[in-house]
Coordinates of C-alpha atoms in Angstrom, one line a residue:
M1 CA -36.7 208.5 -35.4
I2 CA -38.1 208.9 -31.9
K3 CA -39.1 205.6 -30.4
K4 CA -42.9 205.2 -29.8
S5 CA -42.2 204.3 -26.2
M6 CA -40.7 207.7 -25.7
I7 CA -43.8 209.2 -27.3
I8 CA -46.1 207.4 -24.8
R9 CA -43.9 208.6 -21.9
Q10 CA -44.2 212.1 -23.1
F11 CA -47.9 211.6 -23.7
L12 CA -48.5 210.5 -20.1
A13 CA -46.3 213.4 -18.7
L14 CA -48.3 215.9 -20.6
T15 CA -51.7 214.5 -19.3
L16 CA -50.6 214.0 -15.7
N17 CA -52.0 217.3 -14.4
A18 CA -54.5 217.9 -17.2
P19 CA -58.3 218.3 -16.4
A20 CA -60.6 215.3 -16.5
D21 CA -61.9 215.8 -20.0
R22 CA -58.3 216.0 -21.4
R23 CA -57.4 212.9 -19.5
A24 CA -60.4 211.1 -20.9
Q25 CA -59.4 212.1 -24.5
A26 CA -55.8 210.9 -23.7
A27 CA -57.2 207.5 -22.4
S28 CA -59.1 207.0 -25.7
A29 CA -56.0 207.9 -27.7
L30 CA -53.8 205.6 -25.7
V31 CA -56.2 202.7 -26.2
R32 CA -56.3 203.3 -30.0
A33 CA -52.5 203.4 -30.0
Y34 CA -52.3 200.1 -28.2
L35 CA -54.9 198.4 -30.3
Y36 CA -54.1 199.7 -33.8
G37 CA -50.7 201.3 -33.5
D38 CA -47.6 199.5 -34.8
L39 CA -45.9 199.3 -31.4
D40 CA -42.8 197.2 -30.7
A41 CA -42.7 194.9 -27.6
D42 CA -41.4 197.6 -25.3
G43 CA -44.0 200.2 -26.5
A44 CA -46.8 197.7 -26.1
W45 CA -45.7 196.9 -22.6
E46 CA -45.5 200.6 -21.7
A47 CA -48.9 201.3 -23.2
K48 CA -50.4 198.4 -21.3
T49 CA -48.9 199.6 -18.1
A50 CA -50.2 203.1 -18.8
L51 CA -53.7 201.7 -19.3
L52 CA -53.5 199.8 -16.0
S53 CA -52.5 203.0 -14.3
L54 CA -55.5 204.8 -15.7
L55 CA -57.7 202.4 -13.8
D56 CA -56.8 204.4 -10.7
D57 CA -57.9 207.7 -12.1
P58 CA -60.4 209.3 -9.6
A59 CA -62.6 210.7 -12.4
P60 CA -65.3 208.2 -13.5
S61 CA -65.4 210.0 -16.9
V62 CA -61.8 209.0 -17.6
R63 CA -62.5 205.3 -16.7
R64 CA -65.7 205.5 -18.8
A65 CA -63.7 206.7 -21.8
L66 CA -61.3 203.9 -21.2
A67 CA -64.1 201.4 -21.1
E68 CA -65.8 202.7 -24.3
A69 CA -62.5 202.4 -26.1
C70 CA -61.8 198.9 -24.9
A71 CA -65.4 197.5 -25.2
D72 CA -65.5 196.4 -28.8
S73 CA -62.1 194.9 -29.4
A74 CA -61.0 191.3 -28.6
R75 CA -57.4 192.5 -28.4
S76 CA -58.0 194.8 -25.3
P77 CA -55.9 193.8 -22.3
R78 CA -57.8 191.3 -20.3
P79 CA -56.7 192.7 -16.9
V80 CA -58.0 196.1 -17.9
V81 CA -61.3 194.7 -19.2
V82 CA -61.9 192.6 -16.1
A83 CA -61.1 195.5 -13.8
L84 CA -63.5 197.8 -15.7
S85 CA -66.3 195.2 -15.5
C86 CA -66.1 195.4 -11.7
D87 CA -66.2 199.2 -11.6
V88 CA -69.2 201.3 -10.9
F89 CA -72.1 200.7 -13.3
E90 CA -71.4 203.9 -15.3
V91 CA -68.0 202.6 -16.1
A92 CA -68.8 198.9 -16.4
A93 CA -71.9 199.2 -18.6
P94 CA -70.0 199.2 -22.0
I95 CA -67.8 196.3 -21.0
L96 CA -70.7 194.2 -19.7
A97 CA -72.7 195.0 -22.8
R98 CA -70.2 194.4 -25.6
S99 CA -66.8 193.2 -24.6
P100 CA -65.8 189.9 -26.3
V101 CA -62.9 189.6 -23.8
L102 CA -65.3 188.6 -20.9
T103 CA -65.7 184.9 -20.6
E104 CA -68.8 183.0 -19.5
A105 CA -67.4 182.7 -15.9
D106 CA -66.8 186.5 -15.9
L107 CA -70.4 187.2 -16.9
V108 CA -71.8 184.8 -14.4
E109 CA -69.8 186.4 -11.6
A110 CA -70.8 189.9 -12.7
A111 CA -74.4 188.8 -12.7
A112 CA -74.1 187.3 -9.2
L113 CA -72.2 190.2 -7.6
G114 CA -73.4 193.2 -9.6
E115 CA -76.4 195.4 -9.1
E116 CA -79.7 194.9 -11.0
E117 CA -78.7 197.5 -13.7
A118 CA -75.7 195.4 -14.5
R119 CA -77.8 192.2 -14.8
A120 CA -80.2 194.0 -17.2
V121 CA -77.2 195.0 -19.4
I122 CA -75.9 191.5 -19.5
A123 CA -79.4 190.2 -20.3
R124 CA -79.3 192.2 -23.6
R125 CA -75.9 190.9 -24.7
H126 CA -75.8 189.1 -28.0
H127 CA -75.4 185.3 -28.0
L128 CA -75.7 184.7 -24.2
T129 CA -74.7 181.2 -23.3
P130 CA -77.1 178.9 -21.3
A131 CA -75.0 179.2 -18.2
V132 CA -75.3 183.0 -18.1
S133 CA -79.0 182.9 -19.0
G134 CA -79.5 180.3 -16.3
A135 CA -77.8 182.5 -13.7
L136 CA -80.0 185.5 -14.6
A137 CA -83.2 183.3 -14.5
E138 CA -82.4 182.4 -10.9
I139 CA -81.5 185.8 -9.4
A140 CA -82.7 188.6 -11.7
D141 CA -85.7 190.7 -11.1
L142 CA -88.7 191.0 -13.4
P143 CA -87.5 193.8 -15.8
T144 CA -84.2 191.9 -16.3
L145 CA -86.1 188.7 -17.1
V146 CA -88.3 190.4 -19.5
A147 CA -85.2 191.8 -21.3
L148 CA -83.7 188.3 -21.3
A149 CA -86.8 186.7 -22.7
G150 CA -86.9 189.4 -25.4
N151 CA -83.3 188.7 -26.4
P152 CA -83.7 186.4 -29.5
T153 CA -80.0 185.5 -29.5
A154 CA -79.9 184.4 -25.8
R155 CA -79.9 180.6 -25.4
I156 CA -82.1 179.6 -22.6
T157 CA -82.8 176.0 -21.6
G158 CA -86.3 174.6 -21.1
G159 CA -85.7 174.2 -17.4
R160 CA -84.6 177.8 -17.0
L161 CA -87.7 179.0 -19.0
L162 CA -89.9 177.1 -16.6
R163 CA -88.0 178.6 -13.7
M164 CA -88.7 182.1 -15.0
V165 CA -92.4 181.2 -15.3
E166 CA -92.4 179.8 -11.8
R167 CA -91.0 183.0 -10.4
F168 CA -92.9 185.6 -12.4
G169 CA -95.5 183.7 -14.4
H170 CA -98.2 186.0 -12.9
E171 CA -96.7 189.0 -14.7
A172 CA -98.2 189.7 -18.2
D173 CA -95.0 191.4 -19.5
L174 CA -92.9 188.2 -19.0
R175 CA -95.6 185.9 -20.4
E176 CA -95.8 188.0 -23.6
A177 CA -92.1 188.1 -24.0
L178 CA -91.8 184.4 -23.5
L179 CA -94.6 183.6 -25.9
A180 CA -92.9 185.6 -28.6
R181 CA -89.8 183.4 -28.5
H182 CA -89.5 180.9 -31.3
D183 CA -87.7 178.3 -29.2
L184 CA -90.3 178.2 -26.4
P185 CA -91.0 174.4 -25.8
P186 CA -94.5 173.0 -25.4
E187 CA -94.0 172.6 -21.6
G188 CA -93.1 176.3 -21.4
R189 CA -96.3 177.3 -23.1
H190 CA -98.3 174.9 -20.9
A191 CA -96.7 176.4 -17.8
I192 CA -97.6 179.9 -19.0
A193 CA -101.2 178.8 -19.6
V194 CA -101.4 177.4 -16.1
A195 CA -99.8 180.5 -14.6
L196 CA -102.4 182.7 -16.4
A197 CA -105.3 180.5 -15.2
R198 CA -104.0 180.7 -11.6
T199 CA -103.7 184.5 -11.9
L200 CA -107.3 184.8 -13.1
S201 CA -108.5 182.4 -10.4
A202 CA -106.8 184.4 -7.7
F203 CA -108.4 187.6 -9.1
A204 CA -111.9 185.9 -9.1
T205 CA -111.5 184.6 -5.6
G206 CA -110.1 187.9 -4.3
R207 CA -113.2 189.6 -5.7
G208 CA -115.5 187.0 -4.1
W209 CA -117.0 186.0 -7.4
L210 CA -116.1 182.3 -7.1
G211 CA -115.0 180.0 -4.4
E212 CA -111.5 178.6 -4.1
A213 CA -112.6 175.0 -4.8
R214 CA -114.4 175.9 -8.0
C215 CA -111.5 178.1 -9.2
E216 CA -109.1 175.2 -8.5
R217 CA -111.2 172.9 -10.6
M218 CA -111.4 175.4 -13.5
T219 CA -107.6 175.8 -13.3
C220 CA -107.2 172.0 -13.6
E221 CA -109.5 172.0 -16.6
V222 CA -107.6 174.7 -18.3
A223 CA -104.3 172.9 -17.7
E224 CA -105.7 169.7 -19.2
R225 CA -107.2 171.4 -22.3
S226 CA -104.1 173.4 -22.9
A227 CA -102.0 170.2 -22.7
L228 CA -104.1 168.5 -25.3
D229 CA -104.1 171.6 -27.5
L230 CA -100.3 171.9 -27.4
S231 CA -99.8 168.2 -28.2
A232 CA -101.8 168.5 -31.4
G233 CA -99.3 168.5 -34.3
A234 CA -96.4 168.9 -31.9
G235 CA -94.6 165.7 -32.9
A236 CA -93.6 162.7 -30.9
A237 CA -90.6 164.3 -29.3
A238 CA -92.3 167.4 -28.2
T239 CA -95.3 165.4 -26.8
S240 CA -93.0 163.2 -24.9
R241 CA -91.3 166.3 -23.3
L242 CA -94.7 167.7 -22.4
V243 CA -95.8 164.4 -20.8
A244 CA -92.5 164.3 -18.9
H245 CA -93.1 167.8 -17.6
L246 CA -96.7 167.0 -16.6
R247 CA -95.5 163.9 -14.7
A248 CA -92.7 165.9 -13.0
T249 CA -95.1 168.6 -11.9
H250 CA -97.7 166.0 -10.7
Q251 CA -100.3 167.1 -13.3
L252 CA -100.5 163.7 -15.0
N253 CA -103.5 162.0 -13.6
A254 CA -106.3 159.6 -14.7
G255 CA -108.7 162.4 -15.5
L256 CA -106.3 163.8 -18.1
I257 CA -105.9 160.3 -19.6
L258 CA -109.7 159.9 -19.8
R259 CA -110.1 163.4 -21.3
A260 CA -107.5 162.6 -24.0
I261 CA -109.2 159.4 -25.0
L262 CA -112.7 161.1 -25.0
S263 CA -111.3 163.9 -27.1
G264 CA -109.9 161.6 -29.7
R265 CA -106.3 162.5 -28.7
T266 CA -105.1 158.9 -28.8
E267 CA -101.5 159.9 -29.6
F268 CA -101.3 161.8 -26.4
A269 CA -102.9 159.0 -24.5
Q270 CA -100.5 156.5 -26.0
T271 CA -97.5 158.7 -25.0
V272 CA -98.8 158.9 -21.5
F273 CA -99.3 155.1 -21.2
A274 CA -95.8 154.6 -22.8
D275 CA -94.3 157.0 -20.2
L276 CA -96.0 155.4 -17.3
S277 CA -95.6 151.7 -18.3
G278 CA -92.2 151.8 -20.0
L279 CA -93.7 150.1 -23.2
D280 CA -93.1 151.4 -26.7
H281 CA -95.8 153.2 -28.6
A282 CA -96.6 150.2 -30.9
S283 CA -97.3 147.9 -27.9
V284 CA -99.4 150.5 -26.2
A285 CA -101.5 151.1 -29.4
R286 CA -102.1 147.3 -29.7
A287 CA -103.1 147.1 -26.0
M288 CA -105.6 150.0 -26.4
R289 CA -107.3 148.3 -29.3
D290 CA -107.4 144.8 -27.6
P291 CA -110.1 144.6 -24.8
R292 CA -108.3 141.7 -23.2
A293 CA -105.0 143.7 -22.9
V294 CA -106.5 146.8 -21.3
A295 CA -106.3 145.4 -17.8
G296 CA -102.6 144.6 -18.2
L297 CA -101.8 148.0 -19.6
H298 CA -103.7 149.7 -16.8
E299 CA -101.9 147.8 -14.1
R300 CA -98.4 148.3 -15.7
A301 CA -99.1 152.1 -16.0
G302 CA -99.7 152.2 -12.2
L303 CA -103.2 153.6 -12.4
P304 CA -105.6 153.0 -9.5
A305 CA -107.4 149.6 -9.7
P306 CA -110.9 151.1 -9.1
L307 CA -110.5 153.1 -12.2
L308 CA -110.1 150.0 -14.5
P309 CA -113.8 149.6 -15.3
A310 CA -114.1 153.2 -16.3
M311 CA -110.9 152.9 -18.5
Q312 CA -112.3 149.8 -20.1
A313 CA -115.6 151.6 -20.8
V314 CA -114.0 154.7 -22.2
L315 CA -111.7 152.6 -24.5
A316 CA -114.6 150.5 -25.6
A317 CA -116.5 153.7 -26.5
W318 CA -113.4 154.9 -28.4
R319 CA -113.1 151.7 -30.3
E320 CA -116.7 151.9 -31.4
T321 CA -116.6 155.6 -32.3
A322 CA -113.1 155.7 -33.9
P323 CA -114.1 153.9 -37.2
A324 CA -116.9 156.4 -37.7
T325 CA -114.7 159.4 -37.3
G326 CA -111.7 157.9 -39.0
G327 CA -109.7 158.1 -35.8
A328 CA -109.3 161.9 -36.2
G329 CA -109.3 164.0 -33.1
Q330 CA -111.2 167.2 -32.6
G331 CA -108.8 169.3 -30.7
A332 CA -109.3 169.5 -27.0
G333 CA -113.0 169.2 -27.4
L334 CA -114.8 166.2 -25.9
S335 CA -116.9 163.9 -27.9
R336 CA -120.4 163.7 -26.5
R337 CA -121.1 160.4 -28.4
M338 CA -118.2 158.7 -26.7
I339 CA -119.1 160.2 -23.3
E340 CA -122.7 159.0 -23.6
Q341 CA -121.5 155.5 -24.4
A342 CA -119.1 155.5 -21.5
I343 CA -121.8 156.7 -19.1
T344 CA -124.1 154.0 -20.4
A345 CA -121.5 151.3 -19.7
C346 CA -121.0 152.6 -16.2
E347 CA -124.6 152.8 -15.2
G348 CA -124.7 149.4 -13.4
W349 CA -121.9 150.2 -11.0
D350 CA -122.6 150.9 -7.4
S351 CA -119.4 151.8 -5.5
P352 CA -117.9 155.1 -4.3
E353 CA -115.2 154.9 -7.0
S354 CA -117.7 154.3 -9.8
R355 CA -119.9 157.2 -8.6
T356 CA -116.8 159.4 -8.7
V357 CA -116.0 158.3 -12.3
V358 CA -119.6 158.8 -13.4
A359 CA -119.6 162.3 -11.9
L360 CA -116.4 163.0 -13.8
L361 CA -118.0 161.7 -17.1
T362 CA -121.1 163.8 -16.4
R363 CA -119.0 166.9 -16.0
F364 CA -117.3 166.0 -19.3
E365 CA -120.6 165.7 -20.9
A366 CA -121.8 169.1 -19.8
E367 CA -118.5 170.6 -21.0
A368 CA -118.9 168.9 -24.4
A369 CA -122.4 170.3 -24.7
R370 CA -121.2 173.8 -24.0
D371 CA -118.5 173.4 -26.6
E372 CA -121.0 172.3 -29.2
A373 CA -123.2 175.2 -28.3
R374 CA -120.3 177.6 -28.7
Q375 CA -119.4 176.2 -32.1
T376 CA -123.0 176.4 -33.3
T377 CA -123.2 180.0 -32.2
R378 CA -120.0 180.9 -33.9
A379 CA -121.1 179.2 -37.1
I380 CA -124.5 181.1 -37.1
L381 CA -122.7 184.4 -36.4
A382 CA -120.2 183.8 -39.2
E383 CA -123.0 183.0 -41.6
A384 CA -124.9 186.2 -40.7
A385 CA -121.7 188.2 -41.1
A386 CA -121.1 186.7 -44.5
R387 CA -124.6 187.6 -45.6
E388 CA -124.2 191.1 -44.4
T389 CA -120.9 191.5 -46.2
A390 CA -122.4 190.2 -49.4
E391 CA -125.3 192.6 -49.1
R392 CA -122.9 195.5 -48.5
Q393 CA -120.9 194.5 -51.6
R394 CA -124.1 194.3 -53.7
L395 CA -125.2 197.8 -52.7
A396 CA -121.8 199.2 -53.2
A397 CA -121.7 197.7 -56.8
D398 CA -125.2 199.2 -57.5
A399 CA -124.1 202.6 -56.3
A400 CA -120.9 202.4 -58.3
W401 CA -122.9 201.5 -61.5
R402 CA -125.3 204.4 -61.0
E403 CA -122.4 206.8 -60.5
A404 CA -120.8 205.5 -63.7
M405 CA -124.0 206.0 -65.6
A406 CA -124.5 209.5 -64.3
A407 CA -120.9 210.4 -65.3
H408 CA -121.5 208.9 -68.8
R409 CA -124.7 211.0 -69.3
A410 CA -122.9 214.1 -68.1
E411 CA -120.1 213.5 -70.6
A412 CA -122.7 213.0 -73.4
G413 CA -124.5 216.2 -72.4
L414 CA -127.7 214.4 -71.4
P415 CA -129.8 215.5 -68.5
P416 CA -129.5 213.4 -65.4
T417 CA -132.0 210.6 -65.1
A418 CA -134.3 210.5 -62.1
A419 CA -134.3 207.3 -60.0
P420 CA -137.1 204.9 -61.3
A421 CA -140.2 204.9 -59.2
T422 CA -140.3 201.1 -59.3
G423 CA -137.1 200.8 -57.4
R424 CA -135.5 198.5 -59.9
T425 CA -131.8 198.3 -59.7
D426 CA -131.1 195.9 -62.6
P427 CA -129.2 197.6 -65.5
V428 CA -131.7 196.5 -68.3
G429 CA -134.7 197.8 -66.4
A430 CA -133.0 201.1 -65.7
I431 CA -132.1 201.6 -69.4
L432 CA -135.7 200.9 -70.5
D433 CA -137.1 203.3 -68.0
A434 CA -134.7 206.0 -69.2
L435 CA -135.7 205.7 -72.9
P436 CA -137.9 208.6 -74.3
D437 CA -141.5 207.7 -75.2
Q438 CA -140.8 208.5 -78.9
I439 CA -138.1 205.9 -79.2
L440 CA -140.4 203.3 -77.6
E441 CA -143.2 204.3 -80.1
W442 CA -140.8 203.8 -83.0
F443 CA -139.9 200.4 -81.6
R444 CA -143.6 199.4 -81.4
I445 CA -144.1 200.5 -85.1
E446 CA -141.2 198.4 -86.3
R447 CA -142.7 195.4 -84.4
G448 CA -146.1 195.8 -86.1
Q449 CA -147.9 197.1 -83.0
A450 CA -148.7 200.6 -84.3
P451 CA -152.4 201.7 -83.8
A452 CA -154.5 202.5 -86.9
E453 CA -154.1 206.0 -88.2
A454 CA -156.8 208.3 -87.1
V455 CA -158.4 210.4 -90.0
P456 CA -159.0 214.0 -88.9
E457 CA -162.6 215.1 -88.6
E458 CA -162.2 218.2 -90.8
V459 CA -161.5 215.8 -93.8
F460 CA -164.8 214.0 -93.3
A461 CA -166.7 217.3 -93.1
G462 CA -165.8 218.3 -96.6
L463 CA -166.9 215.1 -98.3
D464 CA -170.2 214.3 -100.0
A465 CA -172.5 212.0 -98.1
A466 CA -172.5 209.3 -100.8
L467 CA -168.7 209.5 -101.1
L468 CA -168.4 209.2 -97.4
A469 CA -170.7 206.1 -97.3
E470 CA -168.6 204.5 -100.1
F471 CA -165.3 205.2 -98.1
R472 CA -166.7 203.7 -95.0
A473 CA -168.0 200.6 -96.8
S474 CA -164.5 200.1 -98.3
R475 CA -162.9 200.3 -94.9
L476 CA -165.4 197.7 -93.4
A477 CA -165.2 195.2 -96.3
P478 CA -161.7 193.8 -95.4
E479 CA -162.9 193.4 -91.8
K480 CA -166.0 191.4 -92.9
D481 CA -163.9 189.2 -95.2
R482 CA -161.6 188.4 -92.3
I483 CA -164.6 187.6 -90.1
A484 CA -166.1 185.3 -92.8
I485 CA -162.9 183.5 -93.4
A486 CA -162.5 183.0 -89.6
A487 CA -166.1 181.6 -89.5

């Protein structure tokens, strides 16, 4: 039996001067022989050496065939796989996309040193590690990041997601891809909302529709409302992460705390106070409900001292309003009742800080009024739409009934019935209108409503005058008896 090592030597000799397509076929066959052939130690060594020699083939098609054959197997020679991953993109693409031989360090290096096409291929690999995803988040261009965000098996840390939003949050494609991820944390969604608000603000200011100061205020309001919306039902851990993100990005301010309390989002406010003061949630909750402990909580949280009267007024309004509402929040919408009570409590102040707080509360009141108007308008429109839908359904049912009746009359051989002039659409009325007059006359006779039979005049003409008088007297007698009895 000829040794397999001899077969490989003869195989290489035959393909040495062959054209590129023959050499490509030989490369694929040699890889299959190495991976799946029953080679002895010497044969495996010769096959591996031959594969390494094919890396120097001048034809990219030969190296591409070698890469395609090695890409899916974990038994492919590592030196061959690593060399192919550093080749031109046409050759390296299968290896970068699928090879299980490449380690995390290999992929990070390939992402750092390769061209953008190579990064895009790596971004679509299954089960990317956080390190590889993080490297791409830092250096990749927008299309690659969109592909990475759209890869559901890629593990991306929250910090890298925020970095992607920071770099390209103004691009709609990336925002949509990130929002479709099931593992997007609340701080990532908040960063996307803020990025969208800033994009719209830049567009409005660029068009000259609004000033920069007003757009900046609107962006801050969107950021605050989105934070409260995201915290609703997010759980304690997710809310803590969101608060930590807001604090790290300098978005955690007294205005947000006041908005949270005035919106009934006490859990969010408690998380903020706990994060700022270092107290646990139970202690913060007790301090918020105790008027005497508010000052200590305010000071421990590091909030500005001039803001203390406003905080006390807002918490007092919350304590008075919370029992009436059961402590339930209403989303990010502000409570006009609480705002009015807070403004009333602040009316006697006369200092620059108090005027600033009153102005903030007044702006909150206007915002709450607009929210209430929007909700009322939506309710009215929804009610009108429901009535219109019900009317359409009623008309459709009437039309279906008429069609069914017409089909039934056609099957029975009856002539079609004209629509009633009265415009009645109830089934009983339509049936009565369609009955012939003769049937109605029979019905009246059975009910005792038939008129007295008329005697033909030709019968009276042939009678004697005396007989006629007697007949008329006999017909009148019962009537006289009835009149006498009634009298």
